[in-house]
Coordinates of C-alpha atoms and ligand atoms in Angstrom, one line a residue:
M171 CA -25.7 -17.1 38.6
Q172 CA -24.6 -19.1 35.6
V173 CA -27.7 -19.6 33.5
R174 CA -28.2 -23.3 32.4
T175 CA -31.2 -24.3 30.4
R176 CA -32.0 -27.6 28.8
F177 CA -34.0 -29.2 26.1
A178 CA -35.1 -32.6 27.2
P179 CA -36.9 -34.4 24.4
S180 CA -38.1 -38.0 24.4
P181 CA -36.9 -39.8 21.3
T182 CA -40.2 -40.4 19.5
G183 CA -38.7 -40.3 16.0
F184 CA -40.2 -36.9 15.2
M185 CA -39.6 -33.3 16.4
H186 CA -42.9 -31.6 17.1
L187 CA -42.9 -27.9 16.2
G188 CA -43.8 -27.1 19.9
G189 CA -40.6 -29.0 20.8
V190 CA -38.5 -27.0 18.4
R191 CA -39.9 -23.8 19.8
T192 CA -39.1 -25.0 23.4
A193 CA -35.6 -25.7 22.3
L194 CA -35.3 -22.4 20.6
Y195 CA -36.4 -20.4 23.6
A196 CA -34.2 -22.4 25.9
Y197 CA -31.3 -21.8 23.6
L198 CA -32.0 -18.1 23.2
Y199 CA -32.3 -17.5 26.9
A200 CA -29.1 -19.4 27.7
K201 CA -27.1 -17.6 25.0
Q202 CA -28.3 -14.1 25.9
H203 CA -27.0 -14.8 29.4
N204 CA -23.8 -16.3 28.3
G205 CA -25.0 -19.5 29.8
Q206 CA -25.2 -23.1 28.6
F207 CA -27.8 -24.9 26.7
I208 CA -27.9 -28.6 27.4
L209 CA -29.4 -31.4 25.5
R210 CA -30.7 -34.3 27.5
I211 CA -32.4 -37.3 25.9
E212 CA -35.3 -38.6 28.0
D213 CA -35.6 -42.2 27.0
T214 CA -36.7 -44.0 30.1
D215 CA -39.8 -45.2 28.5
Q216 CA -38.2 -48.2 26.8
V217 CA -41.5 -49.4 25.4
R218 CA -41.7 -46.3 23.2
Y219 CA -38.1 -46.6 22.0
V220 CA -37.8 -45.7 18.3
E221 CA -34.7 -46.7 16.3
G222 CA -32.8 -43.6 15.0
A223 CA -34.9 -41.2 17.0
T224 CA -32.0 -39.5 18.7
E225 CA -30.5 -38.7 15.3
V226 CA -33.7 -37.0 14.3
I227 CA -33.3 -34.8 17.4
Y228 CA -29.6 -34.0 16.6
D229 CA -30.2 -33.3 13.0
T230 CA -33.2 -31.0 13.6
L231 CA -31.5 -29.0 16.3
R232 CA -28.3 -28.7 14.2
A233 CA -30.2 -27.6 11.1
C234 CA -31.9 -24.9 13.2
G235 CA -28.6 -23.7 14.5
L236 CA -29.5 -24.7 18.1
N237 CA -26.1 -26.1 19.0
W238 CA -25.9 -27.4 22.5
D239 CA -23.0 -26.9 24.9
E240 CA -23.3 -30.2 26.6
G241 CA -25.1 -33.3 25.3
P242 CA -25.0 -37.0 24.6
D243 CA -22.7 -36.8 21.6
I244 CA -20.3 -34.1 22.9
G245 CA -20.3 -35.0 26.6
G246 CA -19.9 -32.4 29.3
P247 CA -19.1 -32.3 33.1
V248 CA -22.5 -33.7 34.3
G249 CA -23.1 -36.5 31.9
P250 CA -24.1 -38.9 30.7
Y251 CA -26.9 -37.0 29.0
I252 CA -29.0 -39.9 28.0
Q253 CA -31.3 -41.0 30.8
S254 CA -31.1 -44.7 30.1
E255 CA -27.4 -44.4 30.6
R256 CA -28.0 -42.8 33.9
K257 CA -30.1 -45.6 35.1
D258 CA -28.1 -46.4 38.2
I259 CA -28.0 -42.8 39.4
Y260 CA -31.7 -42.6 40.3
L261 CA -32.3 -45.5 42.7
P262 CA -30.0 -44.2 45.6
Y263 CA -32.0 -40.9 45.5
A264 CA -35.3 -42.7 45.6
E265 CA -33.9 -44.8 48.6
Q266 CA -33.0 -41.6 50.3
L267 CA -36.6 -40.5 50.0
V268 CA -37.7 -43.8 51.4
K269 CA -35.5 -43.3 54.4
S270 CA -36.9 -39.8 54.9
G271 CA -40.5 -40.9 54.6
H272 CA -41.2 -39.1 51.3
A273 CA -41.4 -42.3 49.3
Y274 CA -42.0 -46.0 49.9
Y275 CA -41.7 -49.4 48.2
C276 CA -44.8 -50.7 46.6
F277 CA -45.4 -54.4 45.8
C278 CA -48.9 -54.1 44.4
S279 CA -49.3 -56.0 41.1
K280 CA -51.0 -54.4 38.2
D281 CA -54.0 -56.8 38.6
E282 CA -54.4 -55.9 42.3
I283 CA -54.4 -52.3 41.5
D284 CA -56.8 -52.8 38.6
D285 CA -59.3 -54.6 40.9
R286 CA -59.2 -51.9 43.5
R287 CA -59.5 -49.2 40.9
A288 CA -62.5 -50.9 39.4
A289 CA -64.2 -51.1 42.9
V290 CA -63.5 -47.4 43.5
E291 CA -64.8 -46.4 40.1
E292 CA -67.9 -48.6 40.4
A293 CA -68.7 -46.7 43.6
G294 CA -68.5 -43.5 41.6
G295 CA -65.1 -42.4 42.9
T296 CA -61.9 -41.4 41.2
W297 CA -59.0 -43.8 41.6
K298 CA -55.7 -42.7 43.0
Y299 CA -53.2 -45.1 44.4
D300 CA -54.4 -45.8 47.9
K301 CA -51.1 -45.9 49.8
H302 CA -51.7 -49.6 50.3
C303 CA -48.0 -50.3 50.7
L304 CA -47.1 -47.2 52.7
H305 CA -47.3 -48.9 56.0
L306 CA -45.1 -51.9 55.3
T307 CA -42.3 -52.2 57.9
P308 CA -38.7 -52.2 56.7
E309 CA -38.6 -56.0 57.6
E310 CA -41.7 -56.7 55.5
V311 CA -40.2 -54.7 52.6
A312 CA -36.9 -56.7 52.9
A313 CA -38.8 -60.0 53.0
K314 CA -40.8 -59.2 49.9
K315 CA -37.8 -58.1 48.0
T316 CA -35.9 -61.2 49.0
A317 CA -38.9 -63.3 47.8
G318 CA -38.5 -61.7 44.4
I319 CA -41.8 -59.8 44.3
P320 CA -41.5 -57.1 41.8
W321 CA -41.5 -53.6 43.3
T322 CA -41.8 -49.9 42.5
I323 CA -41.0 -46.9 44.6
R324 CA -43.8 -44.4 45.0
M325 CA -43.8 -40.9 46.2
N326 CA -45.6 -40.4 49.5
A327 CA -47.7 -37.4 48.4
P328 CA -49.3 -35.1 50.9
T329 CA -53.1 -35.5 51.0
E330 CA -53.9 -32.0 52.2
G331 CA -52.7 -28.5 52.0
E332 CA -51.8 -26.6 48.8
T333 CA -48.6 -25.9 46.8
S334 CA -47.9 -22.5 45.2
Y335 CA -45.2 -21.5 42.9
S336 CA -44.5 -18.7 40.5
D337 CA -44.2 -19.3 36.8
V338 CA -42.5 -16.7 34.6
V339 CA -45.2 -16.9 31.9
F340 CA -48.3 -18.0 33.9
G341 CA -47.7 -16.1 37.1
D342 CA -48.7 -17.3 40.5
M343 CA -50.0 -20.9 40.5
T344 CA -51.7 -22.6 43.4
F345 CA -52.8 -26.2 43.4
Q346 CA -54.6 -28.2 46.1
N347 CA -52.3 -31.1 47.0
A348 CA -55.2 -33.5 47.3
E349 CA -56.1 -32.9 43.7
S350 CA -52.8 -32.3 42.0
M351 CA -50.7 -34.9 43.7
D352 CA -50.8 -38.7 44.0
D353 CA -48.4 -41.4 45.0
M354 CA -46.8 -41.4 41.6
V355 CA -44.2 -44.1 40.7
L356 CA -40.7 -42.8 40.9
I357 CA -38.8 -46.0 40.1
K358 CA -40.6 -48.5 37.8
Q359 CA -40.4 -52.3 38.0
D360 CA -37.8 -52.4 35.3
G361 CA -35.6 -50.2 37.5
M362 CA -36.0 -47.2 35.3
P363 CA -37.1 -43.9 36.8
T364 CA -40.3 -42.3 35.5
Y365 CA -40.1 -38.9 33.8
N366 CA -41.7 -37.4 36.9
F367 CA -38.7 -38.5 39.0
A368 CA -35.9 -38.3 36.5
N369 CA -36.6 -34.7 35.5
V370 CA -36.1 -33.5 39.0
I371 CA -33.0 -35.5 39.7
D372 CA -31.4 -34.6 36.4
D373 CA -32.3 -30.9 36.4
H374 CA -30.7 -30.7 39.9
L375 CA -27.6 -32.7 39.1
M376 CA -27.1 -30.9 35.8
G377 CA -27.4 -27.5 37.5
I378 CA -30.4 -26.4 35.4
T379 CA -31.4 -22.9 36.6
H380 CA -34.3 -22.3 34.2
V381 CA -36.7 -25.1 33.2
M382 CA -38.6 -24.4 29.9
R383 CA -41.2 -26.9 28.8
G384 CA -44.7 -27.2 27.6
M385 CA -47.6 -25.9 29.7
E386 CA -48.9 -29.4 30.1
Y387 CA -46.5 -29.7 32.9
L388 CA -47.9 -26.8 34.9
S389 CA -50.1 -28.9 37.0
S390 CA -47.5 -31.6 37.7
T391 CA -45.0 -29.1 38.9
P392 CA -46.2 -29.2 42.5
R393 CA -45.1 -32.8 42.6
Y394 CA -41.7 -31.9 41.4
N395 CA -41.5 -29.1 44.0
Y396 CA -42.4 -31.6 46.7
L397 CA -39.4 -33.7 45.6
Y398 CA -37.0 -30.7 45.4
T399 CA -38.1 -29.7 48.9
A400 CA -37.8 -33.2 50.2
F401 CA -34.2 -33.3 49.0
G402 CA -33.5 -29.8 50.3
W403 CA -32.6 -28.6 46.7
D404 CA -33.2 -25.3 45.1
I405 CA -36.3 -25.2 42.8
P406 CA -35.4 -23.9 39.3
V407 CA -37.1 -21.0 37.7
Y408 CA -40.1 -22.3 35.7
I409 CA -41.0 -21.0 32.3
H410 CA -43.9 -23.0 31.0
L411 CA -44.7 -22.4 27.3
P412 CA -48.2 -22.1 25.8
T413 CA -49.2 -24.8 23.4
V414 CA -48.5 -24.3 19.7
M415 CA -52.0 -24.6 18.0
R416 CA -53.2 -24.6 14.4
D417 CA -56.1 -22.3 15.5
A418 CA -57.9 -21.5 18.7
T419 CA -59.4 -24.9 19.0
H420 CA -57.2 -27.3 17.0
K421 CA -53.8 -28.7 18.0
L422 CA -51.2 -29.4 15.3
S423 CA -51.7 -33.0 14.5
K424 CA -49.7 -35.9 13.1
R425 CA -52.7 -36.9 11.0
D426 CA -53.0 -33.6 9.3
G427 CA -49.2 -33.6 8.6
D428 CA -48.7 -30.2 10.2
A429 CA -47.2 -31.1 13.6
Y430 CA -43.6 -32.1 12.9
Y431 CA -40.6 -30.1 11.8
S432 CA -40.0 -32.7 9.0
D433 CA -43.5 -32.1 7.6
Y434 CA -42.5 -28.5 6.8
I435 CA -39.0 -29.3 5.5
E436 CA -40.5 -31.9 3.2
K437 CA -42.9 -29.3 1.8
G438 CA -40.0 -27.1 1.0
F439 CA -39.9 -24.5 3.8
L440 CA -36.6 -23.0 4.7
T441 CA -35.3 -23.8 8.2
E442 CA -34.4 -20.2 8.7
A443 CA -37.9 -19.0 8.0
L444 CA -39.4 -21.7 10.2
V445 CA -37.1 -20.8 13.1
N446 CA -37.8 -17.1 12.6
Y447 CA -41.6 -17.7 12.5
L448 CA -41.6 -20.1 15.4
A449 CA -39.9 -17.5 17.6
L450 CA -43.0 -15.3 17.0
V451 CA -45.5 -18.0 17.9
G452 CA -46.1 -17.1 21.5
W453 CA -43.6 -14.3 21.8
N454 CA -43.3 -10.8 20.3
P455 CA -40.4 -8.3 20.3
G456 CA -42.7 -5.5 21.5
D457 CA -42.5 -3.7 18.2
D458 CA -43.5 -4.6 14.6
R459 CA -40.2 -6.2 13.6
E460 CA -40.8 -9.7 12.1
F461 CA -37.5 -10.7 10.5
F462 CA -34.8 -12.0 12.8
T463 CA -31.7 -14.1 12.4
L464 CA -30.9 -16.5 15.2
E465 CA -28.2 -14.0 16.4
E466 CA -30.7 -11.2 16.4
L467 CA -33.1 -13.3 18.4
V468 CA -30.5 -13.9 21.0
E469 CA -30.3 -10.1 21.4
V470 CA -34.0 -9.3 21.5
F471 CA -35.6 -12.3 23.0
D472 CA -37.3 -11.5 26.3
I473 CA -38.9 -14.2 28.4
H474 CA -41.2 -11.6 29.9
R475 CA -42.8 -11.1 26.6
I476 CA -43.9 -14.8 26.2
N477 CA -47.6 -14.9 25.8
H478 CA -49.7 -17.2 28.0
S479 CA -52.4 -17.7 25.5
P480 CA -51.9 -20.5 22.9
G481 CA -49.5 -19.7 20.1
I482 CA -51.3 -19.8 16.8
F483 CA -49.2 -21.3 14.1
D484 CA -50.5 -19.6 11.0
V485 CA -49.2 -21.5 7.9
A486 CA -50.3 -18.8 5.5
K487 CA -48.1 -16.4 7.5
L488 CA -45.2 -18.8 7.4
E489 CA -45.6 -19.2 3.7
W490 CA -45.4 -15.5 3.3
M491 CA -42.3 -15.3 5.5
N492 CA -40.8 -18.2 3.6
S493 CA -41.2 -16.5 0.3
Q494 CA -39.4 -13.5 1.7
Y495 CA -36.5 -15.7 2.7
V496 CA -36.5 -17.5 -0.6
A497 CA -36.4 -14.2 -2.5
K498 CA -33.2 -13.2 -0.6
M499 CA -31.5 -16.5 -0.9
D500 CA -28.1 -16.7 -2.6
P501 CA -29.1 -17.7 -6.2
E502 CA -26.7 -20.6 -6.3
K503 CA -28.2 -22.0 -3.1
Y504 CA -31.7 -21.4 -4.6
L505 CA -30.7 -23.3 -7.7
A506 CA -29.4 -26.2 -5.7
M507 CA -32.5 -26.4 -3.5
A508 CA -34.9 -26.0 -6.5
T509 CA -33.2 -28.6 -8.7
P510 CA -35.0 -31.7 -7.2
W511 CA -38.3 -29.8 -7.6
F512 CA -37.5 -28.8 -11.2
D513 CA -36.6 -32.5 -11.8
Q514 CA -40.0 -33.6 -10.5
A515 CA -41.6 -31.7 -13.4
L516 CA -38.9 -31.6 -16.0
E517 CA -36.5 -34.5 -15.5
G518 CA -34.8 -35.4 -18.8
K519 CA -36.1 -32.4 -20.8
G520 CA -32.8 -30.6 -20.9
T521 CA -34.3 -27.4 -19.6
D522 CA -31.9 -24.6 -18.7
Y523 CA -32.3 -24.8 -14.9
R524 CA -30.1 -21.8 -14.2
R525 CA -32.4 -19.6 -16.3
L526 CA -35.5 -21.2 -14.8
A527 CA -34.2 -20.6 -11.3
E528 CA -33.7 -16.9 -12.1
L529 CA -37.4 -16.8 -13.2
M530 CA -38.7 -18.9 -10.3
Q531 CA -36.8 -17.5 -7.3
S532 CA -39.1 -14.5 -6.8
R533 CA -42.1 -16.7 -7.5
T534 CA -41.4 -19.4 -5.0
D535 CA -43.3 -19.4 -1.7
I536 CA -42.6 -23.0 -0.8
F537 CA -40.5 -25.3 -2.9
S538 CA -43.0 -28.0 -3.1
R539 CA -45.3 -25.7 -5.2
I540 CA -42.6 -25.4 -7.9
P541 CA -43.6 -28.5 -9.9
E542 CA -47.1 -27.4 -10.4
K543 CA -46.0 -23.9 -11.3
I544 CA -43.7 -25.1 -14.1
A545 CA -45.8 -28.1 -15.2
F546 CA -46.8 -26.2 -18.3
L547 CA -43.2 -26.4 -19.5
A548 CA -43.3 -30.2 -19.4
K549 CA -46.7 -30.6 -21.0
L550 CA -48.9 -28.1 -22.8
P551 CA -52.0 -27.8 -20.7
D552 CA -55.4 -28.2 -22.4
Y553 CA -56.7 -24.7 -22.7
D554 CA -59.6 -22.7 -24.0
T555 CA -58.8 -20.4 -26.9
A556 CA -60.8 -17.7 -25.2
I557 CA -57.6 -16.9 -23.3
F558 CA -56.2 -15.4 -26.5
C559 CA -58.5 -12.5 -25.8
N560 CA -56.9 -9.6 -23.9
K561 CA -58.2 -6.1 -24.5
K562 CA -55.2 -4.4 -22.9
Q563 CA -52.8 -6.3 -25.1
K564 CA -55.0 -5.8 -28.2
S565 CA -55.3 -9.5 -28.7
D566 CA -58.2 -11.8 -29.5
E567 CA -58.6 -15.0 -31.5
T568 CA -58.6 -13.1 -34.7
V569 CA -55.3 -11.4 -33.9
A570 CA -53.9 -14.8 -32.8
K571 CA -55.0 -16.3 -36.1
E572 CA -53.1 -13.7 -38.0
V573 CA -50.0 -13.5 -35.9
L574 CA -49.2 -17.2 -35.0
P575 CA -48.6 -18.3 -38.6
L576 CA -46.3 -15.3 -39.1
L577 CA -44.2 -16.3 -36.1
I578 CA -43.5 -19.7 -37.4
P579 CA -40.9 -18.8 -40.1
V580 CA -39.5 -16.1 -37.8
L581 CA -38.7 -18.6 -35.1
E582 CA -37.5 -21.2 -37.6
G583 CA -35.1 -18.6 -38.8
V584 CA -33.5 -17.8 -35.4
S585 CA -29.9 -18.8 -35.7
E586 CA -28.8 -20.1 -32.3
W587 CA -31.7 -20.7 -29.9
T588 CA -30.8 -18.2 -27.2
E589 CA -33.2 -15.9 -25.4
Q590 CA -31.5 -12.8 -26.9
N591 CA -31.7 -14.2 -30.5
I592 CA -35.4 -15.1 -30.1
H593 CA -36.1 -11.6 -28.7
D594 CA -34.2 -9.8 -31.4
A595 CA -35.8 -11.8 -34.3
V596 CA -39.3 -11.4 -33.0
M597 CA -38.9 -7.7 -32.1
E598 CA -37.5 -6.9 -35.5
Q599 CA -40.5 -8.4 -37.2
I600 CA -43.0 -6.7 -34.9
Q601 CA -41.5 -3.4 -36.0
A602 CA -41.6 -4.5 -39.6
W603 CA -45.2 -5.6 -39.3
G604 CA -46.1 -2.3 -37.6
R605 CA -47.9 -4.1 -34.8
K606 CA -48.1 -3.4 -31.1
N607 CA -45.8 -5.6 -29.0
G608 CA -48.7 -7.0 -27.0
S609 CA -50.7 -8.0 -30.0
V610 CA -47.8 -10.4 -30.9
L611 CA -46.3 -11.3 -27.6
W612 CA -49.6 -12.1 -25.9
P613 CA -50.8 -14.7 -28.4
M614 CA -47.3 -16.1 -28.7
R615 CA -47.0 -16.6 -24.9
I616 CA -50.5 -18.0 -24.6
A617 CA -49.9 -20.5 -27.5
I618 CA -46.6 -21.8 -26.1
S619 CA -47.7 -21.9 -22.4
G620 CA -51.4 -22.7 -22.6
Q621 CA -52.1 -20.5 -19.7
E622 CA -52.8 -16.8 -18.9
S623 CA -50.2 -16.3 -16.2
T624 CA -46.7 -17.7 -16.4
P625 CA -43.4 -17.1 -14.8
G626 CA -41.5 -15.2 -17.5
G627 CA -42.7 -13.9 -20.8
A628 CA -42.9 -15.2 -24.4
F629 CA -39.1 -15.1 -25.0
E630 CA -38.1 -16.8 -21.7
I631 CA -40.7 -19.5 -22.2
A632 CA -39.8 -20.1 -25.8
Y633 CA -36.1 -20.3 -24.8
L634 CA -36.8 -22.8 -22.0
L635 CA -39.0 -24.9 -24.2
G636 CA -36.5 -25.2 -27.0
R637 CA -37.2 -24.5 -30.7
E638 CA -38.9 -27.7 -31.6
E639 CA -41.4 -27.7 -28.8
T640 CA -42.1 -24.0 -29.3
L641 CA -42.9 -24.5 -32.9
R642 CA -45.0 -27.6 -32.1
R643 CA -47.0 -25.6 -29.6
L644 CA -47.5 -22.7 -32.1
R645 CA -48.9 -25.2 -34.6
D646 CA -51.0 -26.8 -32.0
A647 CA -52.6 -23.4 -31.2
M648 CA -53.2 -22.7 -34.9
Q649 CA -55.0 -26.0 -35.1
R650 CA -57.1 -25.1 -32.0
L651 CA -58.0 -21.8 -33.7
G652 CA -58.8 -23.5 -36.9
V653 CA -56.1 -21.9 -39.0
Ligands
LIG67 N1 -39.3 -35.5 27.9 C1 -40.3 -34.5 28.2 C2 -41.1 -34.3 26.9 O1 -40.6 -34.6 25.8 C3 -39.6 -33.2 28.6 C4 -40.4 -32.3 29.4 C5 -39.4 -31.3 30.1 O2 -38.8 -30.6 29.4 O3 -39.3 -31.4 31.3 O4 -42.2 -33.8 27.0

């Protein structure tokens, strides 16, 4: 059997992390079976149409390396791959179901349905479409259609019995038909199919063998099986995926800015780290390995190891993983990616970004934190002179008061302002003064950074600041110390 999986997003303008993970698993499964991964855009809900939304889907999948074998932009043997362009395909199938008694035309208006619903609910019942139009004769149907009354086509759902199926992740599922099914609309008044209908028709016509989607579709799957059976088609293998959650009780949410792929990219996470981490949200390789390239995931992914409890998306863990990826990045690529973040803090200061990048690469967990980490280079923070005190470095305010004035002429005398020259000049004097390194370098670094912990030491920071700013900050410190 040729494995064919699909990712079937609705173009909402955003890619939910759960969606990215669904696409990833569907891709991995197809690739490890030398099968095809298909992209299908489910845009039959025209009310929800968002301009540019398909591009968001393409861009996200491409960035993640999830290249599709067939899809809207590249075509394929069973296209089109955008449901709105398939509009005319669905009606004949619905009519076939009408003929076989599995579906029927419905002419009820929204108002009529609302009235009947209200009556049922007032009497304490739960509304379900009441098969009002099921018994119209073909002649009555034809007459109403001719009269121009808007119509839909509904599924004639069974009202008793049960439907069972087996899901790869959730095991054997059984639903009572009376509860899980209703006479859902298959073709809407605007002629478009509903998702409920189109997914079945398209998965069949596109030869999809394995359907991966969110677990929210578990309970509607009996309806789809009813349709597959009515057509006499094979039912695909179902692999429903647990929801990606922030923690045991909270979903990722748009409002909290943690639900979409773009939220993470904007914060400066690396796509590779995100994809790697997402693979592990709801699946594990069975050992303690955590780092995988996409190619490695294709090798080790196993649908039987997908968990059925919710996948917890732990941002702290992702940050850690991201920092590991950043540390291993090609330095040129790091510099290119870090530059806009350096600019945010240092634009126009003429700082040596290449040197800064060398210092920052191992200290970057997510790129968006860079500006706050280097803000001290742009502007000396206000600080308490108590931080001059460090027992281990043999420094305190008295030492700083002695040392800082001595450093001024030394730094003024450095020929060309390079890190090496600064180092050599200061180290030479430390020897000449007979002082401990720490007792000079600690106050120097505190004075020019205004903070206890910094990326880089006194020489690096002095170099990055430039001579003038370094001297200004030393004098500022002397003033603070009352020298
Ligand atoms: N368009 C559906 C969604 O975005 C797809 C569900 C499915 O994969 O069948 O949720």
